Short mmCIF file of C-alpha atoms in Angstrom, two decimals:
data_model
loop_
_atom_site.label_atom_id
_atom_site.label_comp_id
_atom_site.label_asym_id
_atom_site.label_seq_id
_atom_site.Cartn_x
_atom_site.Cartn_y
_atom_site.Cartn_z
CA MET A 1 23.60 0.27 -8.70
CA PHE A 2 22.99 3.50 -8.29
CA GLU A 3 23.04 2.75 -12.79
CA LEU A 4 20.45 0.75 -12.52
CA LEU A 5 18.76 3.44 -9.39
CA LYS A 6 18.36 6.21 -12.49
CA ASN A 7 16.10 2.90 -14.44
CA PRO A 8 12.23 3.46 -13.02
CA PHE A 9 11.63 -0.31 -14.60
CA TRP A 10 14.49 -2.24 -12.60
CA ASN A 11 13.01 0.13 -9.41
CA GLU A 12 9.91 -1.90 -9.37
CA GLU A 13 11.49 -5.45 -10.29
CA GLN A 14 12.82 -4.37 -6.97
CA PRO A 15 9.90 -5.37 -3.64
CA GLY A 16 12.02 -2.05 -1.29
CA ALA A 17 12.80 0.24 -4.57
CA LEU A 18 10.43 3.78 -4.64
CA GLN A 19 10.61 6.42 -7.84
CA SER A 20 11.43 8.87 -4.68
CA THR A 21 13.75 8.71 -2.26
CA GLY A 22 11.92 11.38 0.64
CA TRP A 23 11.05 14.65 1.23
CA TYR A 24 13.25 16.91 3.58
CA GLN A 25 11.14 16.51 6.77
CA ALA A 26 8.53 14.68 5.43
CA TRP A 27 9.69 10.87 5.13
CA THR A 28 12.78 9.15 4.11
CA ALA A 29 12.25 5.49 1.47
CA ALA A 30 12.29 2.33 3.96
CA ALA A 31 12.06 -1.11 2.92
CA SER A 32 9.67 -3.29 5.41
CA PRO A 33 11.43 -6.48 6.15
CA LYS A 34 8.94 -8.33 4.87
CA ALA A 35 6.89 -8.39 1.63
CA VAL A 36 4.23 -10.78 0.76
CA ARG A 37 4.92 -11.15 -3.20
CA ALA A 38 1.69 -11.25 -5.06
CA LYS A 39 0.88 -13.29 -7.60
CA GLN A 40 -2.92 -13.80 -7.04
CA VAL A 41 -5.87 -12.15 -5.35
CA GLY A 42 -5.87 -14.74 -2.22
CA ASP A 43 -2.56 -13.49 -1.43
CA ILE A 44 -3.86 -10.67 -0.86
CA VAL A 45 -6.24 -11.92 1.30
CA ALA A 46 -3.18 -13.67 3.57
CA ALA A 47 -1.89 -10.39 3.84
CA VAL A 48 -4.49 -8.97 5.22
CA ASN A 49 -5.88 -10.76 7.11
CA PHE A 50 -2.05 -11.68 8.71
CA ALA A 51 -1.43 -8.02 9.80
CA ARG A 52 -5.47 -7.58 11.08
CA ASP A 53 -5.10 -10.32 13.10
CA ASN A 54 -1.54 -9.45 14.07
CA ASP A 55 -1.86 -5.61 14.50
CA VAL A 56 0.99 -5.31 11.08
CA LYS A 57 0.82 -2.13 10.04
CA LEU A 58 0.07 -2.36 5.94
CA VAL A 59 1.77 -0.90 2.96
CA VAL A 60 1.34 -1.44 -0.90
CA LYS A 61 3.24 -1.30 -2.89
CA GLY A 62 2.82 -1.94 -7.49
CA THR A 63 4.65 0.61 -9.25
CA GLY A 64 6.03 2.71 -5.94
CA HIS A 65 5.51 6.51 -7.55
CA ASP A 66 4.03 8.24 -5.24
CA TYR A 67 5.41 11.53 -3.69
CA LEU A 68 3.95 11.64 -0.21
CA GLY A 69 5.77 8.54 0.44
CA ARG A 70 2.43 6.60 1.07
CA SER A 71 3.87 2.73 -0.33
CA ASN A 72 6.54 2.17 1.83
CA ALA A 73 7.13 2.15 5.52
CA ALA A 74 9.66 1.33 8.64
CA ASP A 75 8.35 -1.80 10.15
CA SER A 76 6.03 -2.53 8.02
CA LEU A 77 4.40 -5.76 6.79
CA LEU A 78 4.63 -4.85 2.06
CA VAL A 79 2.00 -6.51 -0.38
CA TRP A 80 4.27 -6.34 -3.46
CA THR A 81 1.68 -6.25 -6.58
CA HIS A 82 4.28 -5.98 -9.79
CA ASP A 83 3.65 -9.59 -11.09
CA MET A 84 0.03 -9.06 -11.65
CA ARG A 85 -0.44 -7.33 -14.64
CA GLU A 86 -2.82 -9.50 -16.54
CA ILE A 87 -4.89 -7.93 -18.83
CA THR A 88 -7.94 -8.81 -20.42
CA MET A 89 -10.28 -7.28 -23.51
CA HIS A 90 -14.00 -6.49 -23.92
CA ASP A 91 -16.01 -5.83 -26.80
CA ALA A 92 -19.26 -5.80 -24.57
CA PHE A 93 -18.29 -6.04 -20.84
CA VAL A 94 -21.62 -5.82 -18.35
CA PRO A 95 -20.75 -4.78 -14.56
CA GLN A 96 -21.17 -8.02 -12.37
CA GLY A 97 -24.78 -7.55 -10.76
CA ALA A 98 -26.05 -5.05 -13.51
CA PRO A 99 -30.30 -6.00 -14.32
CA ALA A 100 -30.59 -8.12 -17.20
CA GLY A 101 -30.28 -6.26 -20.49
CA THR A 102 -27.60 -3.81 -19.34
CA PRO A 103 -26.20 -2.36 -22.55
CA GLY A 104 -22.16 -4.06 -22.76
CA VAL A 105 -19.28 -1.39 -22.94
CA HIS A 106 -15.57 -1.49 -25.06
CA ALA A 107 -13.18 -2.08 -21.79
CA MET A 108 -10.13 -4.04 -20.18
CA THR A 109 -9.30 -5.39 -17.14
CA VAL A 110 -5.35 -4.61 -15.75
CA GLU A 111 -4.66 -6.30 -12.93
CA ALA A 112 -2.48 -4.53 -9.97
CA GLY A 113 0.80 -4.48 -11.29
CA THR A 114 0.03 -3.41 -14.99
CA ARG A 115 1.60 -0.31 -16.03
CA TRP A 116 0.32 2.43 -18.32
CA LEU A 117 2.91 1.83 -21.38
CA GLU A 118 1.75 -2.49 -20.86
CA ALA A 119 -2.45 -0.68 -20.90
CA TYR A 120 -1.58 1.22 -23.76
CA ARG A 121 -0.08 -1.18 -26.66
CA ALA A 122 -2.55 -3.44 -26.01
CA ALA A 123 -5.93 -1.53 -25.79
CA THR A 124 -3.36 0.29 -29.19
CA ALA A 125 -3.28 -3.40 -30.39
CA ALA A 126 -7.38 -3.36 -30.41
CA GLY A 127 -7.69 -0.25 -31.84
CA ARG A 128 -8.92 1.73 -29.10
CA PHE A 129 -8.00 3.76 -25.73
CA VAL A 130 -7.56 4.08 -22.84
CA ALA A 131 -7.60 6.87 -20.26
CA GLY A 132 -4.33 6.84 -17.72
CA GLY A 133 -0.82 8.90 -17.20
CA GLY A 134 1.49 10.39 -19.19
CA CYS A 135 4.03 8.94 -17.05
CA THR A 136 4.89 5.32 -19.06
CA SER A 137 5.65 3.36 -16.10
CA VAL A 138 3.02 4.92 -13.07
CA GLY A 139 0.73 1.59 -12.23
CA ALA A 140 -2.02 1.51 -14.08
CA CYS A 141 -3.57 -0.16 -10.85
CA GLY A 142 -3.32 1.55 -8.91
CA GLY A 143 -3.35 5.11 -6.60
CA PHE A 144 -3.07 7.42 -10.09
CA THR A 145 -6.19 5.79 -11.12
CA PHE A 146 -8.44 5.41 -8.04
CA GLY A 147 -6.09 8.75 -6.10
CA SER A 148 -8.50 10.33 -9.43
CA GLY A 149 -5.69 9.87 -12.97
CA PHE A 150 -5.35 13.33 -14.78
CA GLY A 151 -3.36 12.01 -18.01
CA PRO A 152 -2.67 14.19 -21.25
CA PHE A 153 -6.02 13.60 -22.30
CA SER A 154 -8.46 14.00 -19.36
CA LYS A 155 -10.53 17.01 -20.93
CA ARG A 156 -11.32 15.01 -23.55
CA TYR A 157 -11.92 10.93 -22.02
CA GLY A 158 -11.95 12.43 -18.63
CA THR A 159 -9.42 10.61 -15.02
CA GLY A 160 -8.96 7.98 -14.62
CA SER A 161 -11.42 7.39 -11.63
CA GLY A 162 -14.03 7.92 -14.50
CA GLY A 163 -13.10 5.67 -16.58
CA ILE A 164 -13.28 2.36 -14.15
CA VAL A 165 -16.30 -0.02 -14.10
CA GLN A 166 -16.20 -1.89 -11.86
CA ALA A 167 -13.36 -3.33 -9.46
CA GLU A 168 -11.38 -6.15 -7.26
CA ILE A 169 -11.19 -5.25 -3.92
CA VAL A 170 -10.00 -7.22 -0.92
CA THR A 171 -11.39 -5.38 2.86
CA ALA A 172 -10.25 -5.10 5.67
CA ASP A 173 -12.29 -8.27 7.23
CA GLY A 174 -10.22 -9.86 4.47
CA ARG A 175 -13.42 -10.63 1.54
CA VAL A 176 -12.65 -10.03 -2.02
CA ARG A 177 -15.38 -7.02 -3.35
CA THR A 178 -16.74 -6.27 -7.14
CA VAL A 179 -17.24 -3.22 -7.02
CA ASN A 180 -20.01 -1.53 -9.32
CA ARG A 181 -22.35 1.05 -9.30
CA PHE A 182 -24.94 -2.34 -8.94
CA SER A 183 -22.96 -3.57 -6.44
CA GLU A 184 -21.87 -1.88 -2.87
CA PRO A 185 -22.03 1.54 -4.96
CA ASP A 186 -20.77 3.41 -1.88
CA LEU A 187 -17.61 2.39 -2.01
CA PHE A 188 -17.42 1.76 -5.61
CA PHE A 189 -17.73 5.95 -5.27
CA GLY A 190 -15.32 5.26 -2.15
CA VAL A 191 -12.30 3.75 -4.99
CA ARG A 192 -13.15 6.42 -7.99
CA GLY A 193 -11.36 8.95 -6.30
CA GLY A 194 -10.98 8.66 -2.93
CA GLY A 195 -7.06 8.07 -3.27
CA GLY A 196 -5.56 4.73 -3.42
CA GLY A 197 -4.71 2.32 -0.49
CA THR A 198 -7.78 3.83 1.34
CA PHE A 199 -10.14 1.77 1.26
CA GLY A 200 -8.22 -2.11 0.55
CA ILE A 201 -6.55 -3.20 -1.83
CA VAL A 202 -7.54 -3.10 -5.11
CA SER A 203 -6.81 -6.67 -7.03
CA ARG A 204 -7.70 -5.61 -10.43
CA VAL A 205 -9.54 -2.59 -12.22
CA THR A 206 -12.01 -2.66 -15.15
CA LEU A 207 -11.64 0.51 -17.21
CA LEU A 208 -13.64 2.15 -20.01
CA THR A 209 -12.23 2.35 -23.63
CA HIS A 210 -12.48 4.71 -26.75
CA PRO A 211 -12.12 4.12 -30.31
CA ILE A 212 -8.50 4.84 -31.43
CA PRO A 213 -7.78 9.29 -31.51
CA SER A 214 -6.48 9.20 -35.17
CA THR A 215 -3.93 11.39 -34.66
CA VAL A 216 -1.53 13.68 -32.07
CA GLY A 217 -0.06 17.30 -32.87
CA ILE A 218 2.70 17.82 -29.69
CA VAL A 219 4.20 21.75 -29.20
CA THR A 220 7.14 22.28 -27.95
CA GLY A 221 9.84 24.90 -28.40
CA SER A 222 9.72 28.10 -26.29
CA ILE A 223 8.99 32.03 -25.72
CA LYS A 224 11.59 34.03 -24.02
CA ALA A 225 11.85 37.74 -22.80
CA ALA A 226 14.56 39.89 -23.12
CA SER A 227 13.19 41.60 -20.13
CA ASP A 228 10.83 41.22 -16.79
CA ALA A 229 8.20 44.14 -17.55
CA GLY A 230 8.83 42.01 -20.81
CA TYR A 231 7.74 38.38 -19.70
CA ARG A 232 5.35 39.84 -17.35
CA GLU A 233 3.56 41.29 -20.79
CA LEU A 234 3.59 37.97 -22.27
CA ILE A 235 1.86 36.11 -18.96
CA GLU A 236 -0.67 38.83 -19.36
CA ARG A 237 -1.32 37.99 -22.74
CA PHE A 238 -1.69 34.38 -22.39
CA VAL A 239 -3.63 34.86 -18.90
CA GLU A 240 -5.95 36.60 -21.17
CA PHE A 241 -5.43 33.42 -24.09
CA TYR A 242 -6.02 31.24 -22.53
CA PRO A 243 -9.56 30.30 -21.63
CA ALA A 244 -11.44 31.19 -25.20
CA ALA A 245 -8.81 29.46 -27.73
CA LEU A 246 -6.99 26.56 -25.22
CA ASP A 247 -9.77 25.83 -22.85
CA ASN A 248 -11.82 23.28 -25.17
CA TRP A 249 -11.04 19.22 -24.71
CA HIS A 250 -8.94 19.41 -28.19
CA TRP A 251 -5.84 20.92 -25.77
CA GLY A 252 -4.03 18.50 -23.27
CA GLU A 253 -0.26 18.90 -21.51
CA SER A 254 1.36 22.15 -20.31
CA VAL A 255 2.81 26.04 -20.42
CA ALA A 256 5.25 26.74 -18.68
CA PHE A 257 6.82 29.61 -16.63
CA GLY A 258 9.68 30.69 -14.67
CA PRO A 259 12.75 33.09 -13.25
CA GLU A 260 14.57 33.25 -16.55
CA ASN A 261 11.67 34.14 -18.21
CA ASP A 262 10.77 31.29 -20.59
CA PHE A 263 7.84 30.49 -21.97
CA GLY A 264 8.18 26.61 -22.56
CA PHE A 265 5.44 24.87 -24.73
CA ARG A 266 4.87 21.59 -23.78
CA LEU A 267 1.45 21.26 -25.15
CA THR A 268 -0.44 18.12 -27.15
CA PHE A 269 -3.70 18.92 -29.72
CA LEU A 270 -5.90 15.98 -30.00
CA ASP A 271 -7.71 14.95 -33.74
CA LEU A 272 -7.11 18.38 -34.75
CA PRO A 273 -6.12 19.40 -38.16
CA GLU A 274 -1.95 19.82 -38.43
CA SER A 275 -2.70 23.25 -39.91
CA GLU A 276 -5.91 24.21 -37.12
CA GLY A 277 -3.22 23.62 -34.23
CA ARG A 278 -0.72 25.77 -35.39
CA ALA A 279 -3.16 28.30 -35.91
CA VAL A 280 -4.62 28.32 -32.38
CA ILE A 281 -1.03 28.88 -31.56
CA GLY A 282 -0.63 31.09 -33.80
CA GLN A 283 -3.01 33.77 -32.59
CA PHE A 284 -1.18 33.68 -29.22
CA THR A 285 3.17 33.84 -30.73
CA ASP A 286 2.26 35.98 -33.45
CA GLN A 287 1.68 39.50 -31.07
CA PHE A 288 5.53 38.76 -29.59
CA ARG A 289 7.22 37.76 -33.58
CA GLY A 290 8.74 40.65 -34.58
CA ARG A 291 9.43 41.99 -31.48
CA SER A 292 12.90 42.75 -30.63
CA GLU A 293 12.24 42.31 -27.16
CA TYR A 294 11.20 38.37 -27.55
CA THR A 295 12.40 35.11 -29.32
CA VAL A 296 9.57 32.52 -30.36
CA ASP A 297 10.35 29.40 -31.37
CA PRO A 298 7.25 27.41 -30.97
CA LYS A 299 7.95 23.11 -32.64
CA PHE A 300 6.15 21.01 -34.31
CA ARG A 301 5.09 17.62 -34.36
CA PHE A 302 2.21 15.66 -35.57
CA LEU A 303 2.16 11.98 -36.06
CA ASP A 304 -1.12 8.75 -36.07
CA PHE A 305 -1.89 8.65 -32.01
CA LYS A 306 -0.52 5.05 -33.15
CA ASP A 307 2.61 5.53 -33.00
CA LEU A 308 2.81 7.63 -29.31
CA TRP A 309 3.82 4.60 -27.34
CA ASN A 310 6.13 3.80 -29.42
CA PRO A 311 9.36 3.67 -29.37
CA ASP A 312 10.55 2.07 -32.57
CA TYR A 313 8.57 5.64 -34.66
CA TRP A 314 10.48 7.97 -31.74
CA ASP A 315 13.91 5.78 -32.94
CA ARG A 316 12.99 7.44 -36.35
CA VAL A 317 11.54 11.16 -35.79
CA ASP A 318 13.70 12.01 -32.62
CA PRO A 319 15.86 9.50 -30.74
CA ASP A 320 16.33 11.77 -27.68
CA PHE A 321 12.70 11.73 -26.65
CA VAL A 322 11.98 8.31 -25.23
CA THR A 323 14.78 6.60 -23.05
CA ARG A 324 14.59 2.76 -23.79
CA ASP A 325 14.70 0.26 -21.36
CA PRO A 326 19.26 -0.58 -21.86
CA ARG A 327 18.86 -3.85 -20.11
CA PRO A 328 19.46 -6.49 -22.40
CA ASP A 329 16.37 -9.03 -21.03
CA ALA A 330 14.08 -6.12 -20.87
CA PRO A 331 11.04 -5.82 -23.37
CA ASP A 332 12.22 -3.63 -26.45
CA TYR A 333 8.81 -1.88 -26.27
CA GLN A 334 10.37 -0.26 -23.17
CA PHE A 335 11.13 3.13 -22.19
CA TRP A 336 10.42 6.22 -20.59
CA TRP A 337 9.69 9.90 -21.75
CA THR A 338 13.44 11.45 -21.43
CA GLY A 339 11.11 14.20 -19.72
CA ASN A 340 10.95 12.15 -16.77
CA GLN A 341 14.22 11.86 -15.61
CA GLY A 342 14.18 13.63 -13.51
CA GLU A 343 11.75 12.06 -11.24
CA LEU A 344 13.78 9.57 -10.56
CA GLY A 345 15.49 9.18 -7.82
CA ALA A 346 14.17 12.93 -6.53
CA PHE A 347 13.73 13.70 -3.01
CA TRP A 348 11.82 16.71 -2.46
CA GLY A 349 12.37 20.12 -0.57
CA GLY A 350 8.22 19.78 -1.80
CA TYR A 351 5.48 19.06 -4.11
CA GLN A 352 2.20 21.65 -4.32
CA SER A 353 -0.85 22.09 -7.16
CA ARG A 354 -3.67 24.51 -6.41
CA TRP A 355 -6.51 24.46 -9.38
CA ILE A 356 -6.94 28.00 -11.28
CA ALA A 357 -10.44 29.02 -11.99
CA THR A 358 -11.37 30.07 -15.02
CA GLU A 359 -13.51 32.44 -14.19
CA LEU A 360 -10.77 34.18 -12.21
CA MET A 361 -8.83 34.08 -15.78
CA ARG A 362 -11.31 35.91 -17.45
CA GLY A 363 -12.17 37.91 -14.76
CA ASP A 364 -9.39 39.21 -13.71
CA PRO A 365 -6.83 38.13 -15.75
CA LYS A 366 -4.47 41.46 -15.02
CA LYS A 367 -4.50 40.00 -11.31
CA ILE A 368 -3.54 36.50 -12.05
CA ALA A 369 -1.13 37.08 -15.16
CA GLY A 370 0.79 39.40 -11.44
CA ALA A 371 0.82 36.41 -9.25
CA PHE A 372 1.99 34.28 -12.11
CA PHE A 373 4.54 36.37 -12.50
CA GLU A 374 6.46 37.59 -9.34
CA ALA A 375 5.82 34.00 -8.68
CA SER A 376 8.26 32.57 -11.25
CA ARG A 377 10.99 34.71 -9.96
CA LEU A 378 10.69 32.42 -6.35
CA ARG A 379 10.37 28.95 -8.67
CA PRO A 380 9.38 27.89 -12.27
CA PHE A 381 6.74 26.17 -12.33
CA ILE A 382 4.24 24.11 -15.17
CA PHE A 383 -0.31 25.99 -15.32
CA GLN A 384 -1.07 22.50 -15.90
CA VAL A 385 -4.11 21.57 -19.46
CA ASN A 386 -4.91 19.00 -19.06
CA LYS A 387 -5.50 18.83 -14.78
CA GLY A 388 -8.52 22.38 -14.82
CA LEU A 389 -11.43 20.51 -16.17
CA SER A 390 -13.72 23.20 -16.84
CA GLY A 391 -13.09 22.69 -20.64
CA GLU A 392 -13.97 18.71 -20.32
CA HIS A 393 -15.79 17.42 -23.03
CA PRO A 394 -19.39 16.53 -22.52
CA GLU A 395 -19.48 12.71 -21.89
CA ALA A 396 -16.37 12.56 -19.89
CA ARG A 397 -17.89 15.53 -17.53
CA GLU A 398 -21.13 12.86 -16.78
CA ARG A 399 -18.54 10.52 -15.58
CA ASP A 400 -16.04 12.24 -14.13
CA GLU A 401 -19.04 14.15 -12.06
CA GLN A 402 -20.27 10.50 -10.91
CA THR A 403 -17.08 10.21 -8.64
CA ALA A 404 -14.87 11.26 -5.67
CA LEU A 405 -13.35 14.17 -7.55
CA HIS A 406 -12.56 17.77 -6.08
CA PRO A 407 -15.67 19.14 -6.94
CA GLY A 408 -13.44 23.19 -7.58
CA CYS A 409 -11.92 20.47 -10.65
CA PHE A 410 -14.84 20.79 -12.95
CA GLU A 411 -14.87 24.63 -12.89
CA ALA A 412 -10.55 24.98 -12.96
CA ALA A 413 -8.31 25.86 -16.29
CA ALA A 414 -6.00 24.14 -14.88
CA LEU A 415 -3.38 23.27 -12.28
CA VAL A 416 -0.11 24.97 -11.21
CA ILE A 417 2.17 22.66 -10.10
CA MET A 418 5.44 24.00 -7.85
CA ALA A 419 7.69 21.62 -7.32
CA ALA A 420 11.62 20.97 -6.32
CA ALA A 421 13.70 17.62 -5.41
CA GLN A 422 17.73 16.69 -5.22
CA GLN A 423 17.87 14.19 -7.62
CA TYR A 424 19.79 11.01 -6.91
CA GLY A 425 20.25 11.77 -3.15
CA TYR A 426 20.25 9.88 -1.94
CA PRO A 427 19.61 9.48 2.48
CA GLY A 428 21.94 7.40 4.58
CA VAL A 429 24.44 6.94 1.69
CA PRO A 430 27.78 8.46 2.40
CA GLY A 431 28.38 10.40 -0.28
CA ARG A 432 24.80 10.25 -1.31
CA GLU A 433 22.66 12.48 1.25
CA PRO A 434 20.49 15.54 0.20
CA ASN A 435 21.56 18.76 1.61
CA GLU A 436 20.08 19.28 3.80
CA GLN A 437 20.57 23.37 3.47
CA ARG A 438 19.10 22.83 -0.18
CA ALA A 439 16.49 21.50 0.48
CA ARG A 440 15.66 23.62 3.16
CA ASP A 441 15.66 26.46 0.55
CA GLN A 442 14.33 25.05 -1.96
CA ALA A 443 11.03 24.82 0.97
CA ASP A 444 10.67 27.98 1.88
CA ALA A 445 11.08 29.41 -1.82
CA LEU A 446 8.12 27.37 -2.82
CA ASN A 447 6.34 27.92 0.52
CA ARG A 448 7.33 31.53 -0.57
CA ALA A 449 5.75 30.87 -4.36
CA MET A 450 2.54 29.21 -4.04
CA GLU A 451 1.81 31.37 -0.91
CA LEU A 452 1.43 33.97 -4.26
CA ILE A 453 -0.84 31.36 -5.65
CA LYS A 454 -3.04 30.95 -3.58
CA GLU A 455 -3.41 34.27 -2.15
CA VAL A 456 -5.31 35.13 -5.97
CA THR A 457 -7.96 31.72 -5.76
CA PRO A 458 -8.93 31.53 -2.24
CA GLY A 459 -10.91 28.27 -1.42
CA ALA A 460 -9.08 26.72 -4.66
CA GLY A 461 -8.52 23.05 -3.84
CA THR A 462 -5.60 20.86 -4.47
CA TYR A 463 -5.25 17.91 -6.57
CA SER A 464 -4.74 14.80 -4.15
CA THR A 465 -2.01 12.52 -5.56
CA GLU A 466 0.32 15.76 -6.24
CA SER A 467 -0.05 17.65 -2.84
CA ASP A 468 2.54 18.90 -0.17
CA PHE A 469 3.00 16.47 2.82
CA PHE A 470 2.00 19.70 5.46
CA LEU A 471 -1.09 20.80 3.53
CA GLU A 472 -3.55 21.73 5.70
CA ASP A 473 -6.88 21.50 6.06
CA TRP A 474 -6.29 18.78 3.86
CA GLN A 475 -9.24 17.07 3.61
CA ARG A 476 -11.40 20.76 2.06
CA ASN A 477 -8.92 20.89 -0.28
CA GLN A 478 -8.37 17.43 -1.62
CA TRP A 479 -11.90 16.09 -2.12
CA GLY A 480 -14.29 19.76 -0.76
CA SER A 481 -18.07 18.65 -0.32
CA ASN A 482 -17.36 14.13 -1.37
CA TYR A 483 -16.02 14.58 2.43
CA PRO A 484 -17.95 13.47 4.24
CA ARG A 485 -19.24 10.70 2.20
CA LEU A 486 -15.92 9.39 1.52
CA LEU A 487 -15.23 9.12 4.92
CA SER A 488 -18.55 7.77 5.80
CA VAL A 489 -17.90 4.24 3.63
CA LYS A 490 -14.22 4.19 4.74
CA ARG A 491 -15.70 3.95 8.79
CA THR A 492 -18.12 1.22 7.24
CA TYR A 493 -15.40 -1.17 5.73
CA ASP A 494 -12.75 -0.49 7.70
CA PRO A 495 -14.07 0.81 11.01
CA GLY A 496 -10.08 -0.06 12.46
CA THR A 497 -8.34 1.70 9.44
CA LEU A 498 -5.70 -1.31 8.72
CA PHE A 499 -5.89 0.63 5.52
CA ARG A 500 -4.08 4.19 6.52
CA VAL A 501 -1.83 6.51 4.24
CA HIS A 502 -0.04 10.21 4.38
CA HIS A 503 -3.61 12.82 4.91
CA GLY A 504 -6.13 9.55 3.22
CA VAL A 505 -10.13 8.87 4.29
CA GLY A 506 -10.22 8.61 7.90
CA SER A 507 -6.68 8.75 8.60
CA GLU A 508 -7.11 11.82 11.29
CA LEU A 509 -9.15 8.96 12.69
#
């Protein structure tokens, strides 16, 4: 059983299983005593009507990736959408209710249980790309997409929320509504970034698709400094380098900082010649080569984009980069990135994020670098390039600015993410329970480290699906000036707050 719990796809096939097991002093995974195994939208309608009429708490789970425990609750009725995984490709999709003559767009419709791996495979087979998440087992029609949805290539193609063309949603009154920019536009605004499980249960969503990119480069490896002084210099040089060289739509993913004085590359570059990608990184790394203080070891891989989600390709070139689903009855294409294994079975000591404005990096790089260095003494963290949109492609930015995303993300170079967990810690299971003192120590170090980041980023927001469970002023921090409109939508479509999730829109009512 415990070996199966290490498999994200097996977890998703169990109505009561989640990817995380809890959060210190916040929540603990709890299975609902009853579940509706939804196979069609009518099943969702029946569940919503029953819960409303009988005053039963309702929770929704597609894949169960939520860090904040919003897809589980004791004494609740679970709507489990795992079986709803139909995908339809469109060459000329026109939203319902659009005026005559509205041009159609390339799009794909996915049902509520679809995972990104399945969406990517369908899009690739059609010569298209859909802007989604990096983790293959995350849902394409759930909290990721409706809670902003930053993926590896968001700077080029925009967020999951920005890509929504139309959604079918069951609201608290049991009605099935089709929402888009022509039909119930206020609810459409709420769905596009206002958070999952908040305004209703989305049964299907139609997402914009794009011509598939030709190539993608991947940069891994690291630079290691032999001393704290050397590491501080390394961070300063990066903070100076980043806004001019990497804050554009070609680049994605992250770099990592930590107490061992390692600077880790986890970057991607899209539709750039390999030589150009190497040259850009070389502008940064070359200033440390030949200096005994530093070990400089970036690694590059360059591939056809269509192979990115192809496990057969990875088996040939780097089999350790991916983990195939080992079960004999699993689809042969089913895999997850080995680097994502650490999130599975995680009992969180904490998880926080903070946007870093590009102008702060340009205006006072030493101040930002100093905060990064001091924070790295306490906890490792990543600087997530694709989750700040200041260098976003203009076409994608136009779409994203119509959503409920926190306005601060458009001025942000990146998102700092800091997390701490005990893996395979299962509360209440003898011999496998997480260590309380360790969780307390993790939470304390993380809070102190993130406070250093907050001090130099006044007024910055946080990514709502990767935010602190104990976040203060969560309305402003997660949605900024968009919150009043979102709250108005909530009051209109769910006046009784049937749909209530932690720090979700209207949860304070």
